[in-house]
Short mmCIF file of C-alpha atoms in Angstrom, two decimals:
data_model
loop_
_atom_site.label_atom_id
_atom_site.label_comp_id
_atom_site.label_asym_id
_atom_site.label_seq_id
_atom_site.Cartn_x
_atom_site.Cartn_y
_atom_site.Cartn_z
CA MET A 63 0.00 0.00 0.00
CA ALA A 64 1.34 3.45 -0.89
CA GLU A 65 2.29 5.69 1.99
CA THR A 66 -0.04 8.60 2.76
CA GLY A 67 -0.02 11.60 5.08
CA ALA A 68 3.01 13.10 6.75
CA SER A 69 5.15 9.98 6.24
CA ALA A 70 4.91 10.49 2.47
CA VAL A 71 6.39 13.99 2.63
CA PRO A 72 9.87 13.95 1.10
CA PRO A 73 12.87 14.76 3.28
CA ALA A 74 12.81 18.44 4.19
CA ARG A 75 15.45 20.58 2.55
CA SER A 76 14.22 24.10 1.76
CA PRO A 77 12.54 26.39 4.32
CA LEU A 78 9.27 25.87 2.46
CA ALA A 79 9.55 22.07 2.51
CA ARG A 80 10.40 22.13 6.21
CA ALA A 81 7.44 24.41 6.89
CA GLU A 82 5.15 22.19 4.82
CA ARG A 83 6.03 19.18 6.93
CA PHE A 84 5.40 21.22 10.07
CA VAL A 85 1.98 22.34 8.78
CA TRP A 86 0.92 18.78 7.93
CA LEU A 87 2.06 17.56 11.34
CA THR A 88 0.50 20.28 13.50
CA ALA A 89 -1.95 22.60 11.73
CA ARG A 90 -5.72 22.71 11.64
CA VAL A 91 -7.45 21.89 8.36
CA LEU A 92 -7.92 25.60 7.63
CA GLU A 93 -4.20 26.37 7.82
CA GLN A 94 -3.34 23.22 5.86
CA ARG A 95 -5.60 24.39 3.05
CA LEU A 96 -4.28 27.95 3.28
CA PHE A 97 -0.73 26.64 2.90
CA ALA A 98 -1.79 24.65 -0.15
CA HIS A 99 -3.54 27.70 -1.61
CA HIS A 100 -0.58 30.04 -1.13
CA PHE A 101 2.27 27.68 -1.99
CA ARG A 102 0.98 24.59 -3.82
CA ASP A 103 -1.59 26.02 -6.25
CA GLY A 104 -4.47 24.86 -4.08
CA GLY A 105 -7.92 26.20 -4.87
CA ALA A 106 -9.83 28.81 -2.90
CA GLY A 107 -12.92 26.64 -2.52
CA PRO A 108 -11.46 24.16 -0.02
CA VAL A 109 -10.19 27.05 2.12
CA GLU A 110 -13.64 28.62 2.18
CA THR A 111 -15.19 25.29 3.12
CA ALA A 112 -12.80 24.95 6.05
CA LEU A 113 -13.47 28.52 7.14
CA ASP A 114 -17.23 27.93 7.14
CA ALA A 115 -16.81 25.55 10.08
CA TYR A 116 -16.07 28.58 12.25
CA ARG A 117 -19.04 30.70 11.09
CA ASN A 118 -22.06 31.25 13.32
CA GLU A 119 -25.67 32.08 12.53
CA ASP A 120 -25.17 35.69 13.70
CA GLY A 121 -22.76 36.28 10.78
CA GLY A 122 -19.66 36.35 12.97
CA TYR A 123 -17.00 33.72 13.54
CA GLY A 124 -16.07 31.78 16.67
CA HIS A 125 -14.88 28.30 17.70
CA ALA A 126 -11.35 29.49 18.54
CA LEU A 127 -10.56 30.69 15.03
CA GLU A 128 -8.31 33.13 16.88
CA PRO A 129 -6.64 30.56 19.15
CA ASP A 130 -6.39 32.70 22.29
CA LEU A 131 -10.20 32.93 22.58
CA ARG A 132 -11.79 29.51 23.08
CA GLY A 133 -15.44 28.52 22.85
CA PRO A 134 -18.13 28.71 20.14
CA VAL A 135 -19.30 32.33 20.43
CA SER A 136 -18.60 34.91 17.76
CA GLN A 137 -15.97 37.51 18.61
CA PRO A 138 -14.53 40.51 16.70
CA LEU A 139 -11.02 39.04 16.74
CA HIS A 140 -12.25 35.77 15.23
CA THR A 141 -14.18 37.69 12.60
CA ALA A 142 -11.15 39.82 11.75
CA ARG A 143 -9.14 36.67 11.10
CA ALA A 144 -11.94 35.29 8.91
CA LEU A 145 -11.88 38.48 6.83
CA ARG A 146 -8.11 38.07 6.39
CA VAL A 147 -8.70 34.61 4.98
CA LEU A 148 -11.45 35.79 2.64
CA ASP A 149 -9.28 38.69 1.49
CA ALA A 150 -6.40 36.32 0.73
CA LEU A 151 -8.78 34.28 -1.42
CA GLY A 152 -10.19 37.31 -3.24
CA ARG A 153 -13.63 36.43 -1.86
CA CYS A 154 -14.26 39.21 0.64
CA ALA A 155 -17.67 40.12 -0.79
CA GLY A 156 -21.21 38.87 -1.20
CA PRO A 157 -23.75 37.51 1.31
CA ARG A 158 -21.08 36.15 3.65
CA VAL A 159 -19.54 39.59 4.14
CA GLU A 160 -22.97 41.20 4.40
CA GLY A 161 -23.58 38.85 7.32
CA VAL A 162 -20.25 39.86 8.83
CA CYS A 163 -21.25 43.53 8.68
CA ARG A 164 -24.56 42.81 10.40
CA TYR A 165 -22.65 41.04 13.16
CA LEU A 166 -20.18 43.92 13.50
CA THR A 167 -23.04 46.39 13.78
CA ALA A 168 -24.65 44.31 16.52
CA VAL A 169 -21.51 44.13 18.71
CA SER A 170 -20.07 47.60 18.14
CA THR A 171 -19.68 50.06 21.00
CA PRO A 172 -21.56 53.40 21.18
CA ASP A 173 -18.72 55.13 19.33
CA GLY A 174 -19.06 52.70 16.42
CA ALA A 175 -15.92 50.69 17.18
CA LEU A 176 -15.36 47.05 18.04
CA PRO A 177 -14.41 45.79 21.48
CA ALA A 178 -11.36 43.58 21.70
CA VAL A 179 -13.49 40.98 23.49
CA HIS A 180 -17.29 40.99 23.59
CA PRO A 181 -18.84 40.01 26.95
CA SER A 182 -20.36 36.90 25.32
CA GLN A 183 -16.92 35.35 25.84
CA ARG A 184 -17.62 35.11 29.56
CA GLY A 185 -17.78 31.50 30.68
CA TYR A 186 -15.37 30.27 28.01
CA PRO A 187 -11.58 30.11 28.35
CA ALA A 188 -9.61 33.13 27.16
CA ALA A 189 -6.01 34.25 27.40
CA PRO A 190 -5.34 36.30 30.54
CA PHE A 191 -4.06 39.16 28.41
CA VAL A 192 -7.50 39.60 26.77
CA PRO A 193 -9.73 40.12 29.82
CA VAL A 194 -13.51 39.90 29.55
CA VAL A 195 -15.36 42.93 30.96
CA ASP A 196 -19.05 43.78 31.01
CA ASP A 197 -18.90 47.11 29.17
CA PRO A 198 -15.79 47.00 26.98
CA PRO A 199 -14.62 50.15 25.17
CA GLY A 200 -13.96 50.40 21.47
CA ASP A 201 -10.49 49.17 20.62
CA LEU A 202 -8.27 50.07 17.67
CA LEU A 203 -6.67 46.63 17.95
CA ALA A 204 -9.96 45.01 16.95
CA THR A 205 -11.38 47.74 14.73
CA GLY A 206 -8.47 48.85 12.55
CA PRO A 207 -7.76 45.58 10.69
CA VAL A 208 -11.47 44.93 10.05
CA VAL A 209 -12.16 48.40 8.69
CA GLY A 210 -9.00 48.28 6.58
CA LEU A 211 -9.95 44.97 4.96
CA LEU A 212 -13.50 46.13 4.23
CA HIS A 213 -12.16 49.28 2.55
CA ARG A 214 -9.61 47.26 0.57
CA ASN A 215 -12.44 45.14 -0.83
CA GLU A 216 -14.72 48.14 -1.45
CA VAL A 217 -17.35 46.85 0.94
CA TRP A 218 -19.75 49.61 1.94
CA HIS A 219 -22.05 49.39 4.93
CA ALA A 220 -23.56 51.97 7.27
CA TRP A 221 -21.47 50.67 10.20
CA LEU A 222 -18.25 51.28 8.29
CA PHE A 223 -18.60 55.08 8.29
CA ARG A 224 -18.63 55.42 12.09
CA ALA A 225 -15.94 52.78 12.51
CA THR A 226 -13.72 54.61 10.01
CA ASP A 227 -14.16 57.87 11.94
CA PHE A 228 -13.19 56.03 15.12
CA CYS A 229 -9.97 54.73 13.53
CA TRP A 230 -8.96 58.15 12.27
CA GLN A 231 -9.64 59.79 15.62
CA ARG A 232 -7.79 57.15 17.60
CA ILE A 233 -4.75 56.99 15.31
CA GLU A 234 -4.36 60.75 14.99
CA SER A 235 -4.61 61.23 18.77
CA LEU A 236 -1.97 58.63 19.70
CA ARG A 237 0.79 60.02 21.89
CA THR A 238 2.00 56.74 23.34
CA THR A 239 1.25 53.30 21.95
CA HIS A 240 2.39 49.69 21.84
CA PRO A 241 3.35 47.32 18.99
CA TYR A 242 0.04 45.51 18.48
CA GLU A 243 -1.83 48.81 18.41
CA VAL A 244 0.65 50.10 15.83
CA GLU A 245 0.12 47.01 13.67
CA ALA A 246 -3.65 47.54 13.84
CA ALA A 247 -3.22 51.19 12.87
CA VAL A 248 -1.07 50.24 9.88
CA ALA A 249 -3.64 47.64 8.80
CA PHE A 250 -6.16 50.47 8.62
CA LEU A 251 -3.88 53.10 7.08
CA ASP A 252 -2.62 50.79 4.33
CA ARG A 253 -6.19 50.48 2.98
CA ALA A 254 -7.90 53.73 4.02
CA PRO A 255 -9.45 55.53 1.01
CA ASP A 256 -8.04 58.97 1.92
CA ARG A 257 -4.47 58.32 0.87
CA PRO A 258 -2.91 61.75 1.65
CA ARG A 259 -4.38 61.62 5.15
CA ALA A 260 -3.21 58.02 5.59
CA GLU A 261 0.32 58.88 4.48
CA ALA A 262 0.49 61.83 6.90
CA ALA A 263 -0.82 59.71 9.78
CA ALA A 264 1.61 56.90 8.96
CA ASP A 265 4.54 59.31 8.88
CA ARG A 266 3.70 60.59 12.36
CA LEU A 267 3.13 57.05 13.63
CA GLY A 268 6.48 55.92 12.28
CA ARG A 269 8.24 58.72 14.16
CA LEU A 270 6.42 57.60 17.31
CA VAL A 271 7.60 54.01 16.80
CA ARG A 272 11.21 55.12 16.50
CA GLU A 273 11.01 57.59 19.39
CA GLN A 274 9.53 54.94 21.71
CA ARG A 275 11.91 52.25 20.39
CA LEU A 276 9.05 49.91 19.55
CA ALA A 277 10.94 48.21 16.72
CA VAL A 278 14.10 46.19 17.32
CA LEU A 279 16.56 47.55 14.75
CA GLU A 280 19.48 45.44 15.97
CA PRO A 281 18.18 41.87 16.13
CA ASP A 282 21.40 40.66 17.72
CA ARG A 283 20.91 43.14 20.60
CA PRO A 284 17.23 42.96 21.59
CA ASP A 285 18.15 43.82 25.18
CA ARG A 286 18.62 47.42 24.03
CA TYR A 287 14.91 47.74 23.33
CA PRO A 288 12.11 47.87 25.90
CA VAL A 289 9.30 45.34 26.07
CA SER A 290 5.91 47.04 26.32
CA PRO A 291 4.05 46.75 29.65
CA GLY A 292 1.96 43.60 29.86
CA TYR A 293 3.91 41.82 27.14
CA ALA A 294 5.78 38.58 27.72
CA PRO A 295 9.56 38.70 28.35
CA GLY A 296 11.25 38.93 24.97
CA GLU A 297 8.03 39.84 23.14
CA HIS A 298 9.77 42.28 20.82
CA HIS A 299 8.60 43.49 17.44
CA PHE A 300 10.71 44.04 14.34
CA PRO A 301 10.42 46.11 11.15
CA HIS A 302 8.89 43.18 9.23
CA ASP A 303 6.10 42.96 11.81
CA TYR A 304 4.98 46.49 10.97
CA ALA A 305 5.64 46.25 7.23
CA PRO A 306 4.91 42.64 6.21
CA THR A 307 4.93 43.67 2.53
CA PRO A 308 7.07 46.22 0.69
CA GLY A 309 3.93 48.15 -0.26
CA SER A 310 3.00 48.95 3.33
CA LEU A 311 3.22 52.56 4.46
CA ALA A 312 5.30 51.30 7.39
CA ARG A 313 8.10 50.27 5.01
CA ALA A 314 9.17 53.92 4.83
CA TRP A 315 9.89 53.91 8.56
CA PHE A 316 13.00 51.79 8.11
CA THR A 317 16.17 51.97 6.06
CA ASP A 318 17.05 49.25 3.57
CA ASP A 319 19.71 47.95 5.96
CA GLU A 320 17.28 47.85 8.88
CA MET A 321 14.73 45.93 6.85
CA ALA A 322 17.36 43.53 5.52
CA ARG A 323 18.52 42.72 9.06
CA SER A 324 14.92 42.23 10.12
CA LEU A 325 14.25 39.81 7.26
CA ASP A 326 17.51 37.96 7.97
CA PHE A 327 16.35 37.54 11.55
CA LEU A 328 12.93 36.30 10.42
CA ALA A 329 14.43 33.74 8.04
CA ALA A 330 16.80 32.48 10.73
CA ALA A 331 13.99 32.12 13.29
CA GLN A 332 12.60 28.99 11.62
CA GLN A 333 12.91 26.22 14.18
CA GLU A 334 14.18 22.69 13.85
CA ASP A 335 10.65 21.30 13.39
CA GLY A 336 10.07 23.63 10.42
CA GLY A 337 7.74 26.09 12.14
CA TRP A 338 8.27 29.59 13.44
CA PRO A 339 7.87 30.37 17.16
CA ILE A 340 5.25 32.52 18.82
CA ARG A 341 6.65 35.38 20.89
CA TRP A 342 3.65 36.20 23.05
CA ARG A 343 2.77 34.60 26.37
CA ARG A 344 1.87 30.89 26.28
CA TRP A 345 -1.04 30.26 28.62
CA ALA A 346 -2.34 26.84 27.52
CA PRO A 347 -1.03 24.08 25.22
CA ALA A 348 -3.73 24.12 22.52
CA PRO A 349 -3.64 27.88 21.74
CA ALA A 350 0.14 27.78 21.38
CA LEU A 351 -0.01 24.71 19.15
CA GLU A 352 -2.70 26.23 16.92
CA ALA A 353 -1.01 29.63 16.71
CA ARG A 354 2.36 28.39 15.44
CA PRO A 355 1.06 27.38 11.96
CA LEU A 356 -0.54 30.84 11.68
CA VAL A 357 2.77 32.48 12.53
CA THR A 358 4.57 30.15 10.13
CA LEU A 359 2.28 31.07 7.25
CA ASP A 360 2.77 34.77 8.00
CA ALA A 361 6.56 34.35 8.05
CA LEU A 362 6.59 32.58 4.69
CA LEU A 363 4.30 35.18 3.12
CA THR A 364 6.43 38.04 4.41
CA LEU A 365 9.66 36.50 3.14
CA THR A 366 8.18 35.81 -0.30
CA ALA A 367 6.67 39.31 -0.46
CA TYR A 368 10.19 40.71 -0.11
CA GLY A 369 11.62 38.31 -2.67
CA ARG A 370 13.47 36.15 -0.16
CA PRO A 371 13.83 32.58 -1.45
CA VAL A 372 11.99 29.94 0.59
CA ASP A 373 11.77 27.05 -1.91
#
């Protein structure tokens, strides 16, 4: 009988082959199909089918699609990840996205934004760094990436106007910040329709990142850079985290040498098992296991976006 499954994978040689073996050994079906779509000419349909397993009747997504929030209930962070998948497939439109917008409207805060965690999470396990509160405020971390993706795909909905205003107000009022908030801001600014305003806001944000030393520019000396309050020890961020593609507005924040060192560091971070590590706090085995294939896919996509060979 012919061998099937992971044992049939040829001996790993290239970073991509090593990562492929890691994905087949550890990843959920969704990430397996995403890997095949991005790197093995796999179709979009199987990815969509896998994603549908996480969709709820309210139009949102749950079931630990974002691994640090467990349980079946829809959450903004799950739904943001679902939109990333649909965007990668070129299928961020139609009835499915209309349902997403209805869900977003239903859970938005009075200022039109999304909470990081909706109170419906109460009673289900969640990472300690995403606390569940009864009356959560609007959060750029949850709102920025969602609004950016909807704008990128020219989705128009009444909720989007207030949410867009929230993002502009929050980004343009930032005086201090932290890396994940910066990444959320960039996800919005890279797709916001008002390009001159986005470029001006990104320029100011980039100066803030450098002033507050939020990007490790010397990967061999991370001890020279502070870790933001509440982050895990060693939870640093690098230029490639802010600018995962050369077309990002955040790319202008860094010199060619700084970006090259960052990408060298990213390439070298692949571990012996073929996957990339997570840098945030591990609080339970399953979330860490499920997050590593996500991080691995992101690393491969960033390296290929910059023309770094992986195969």
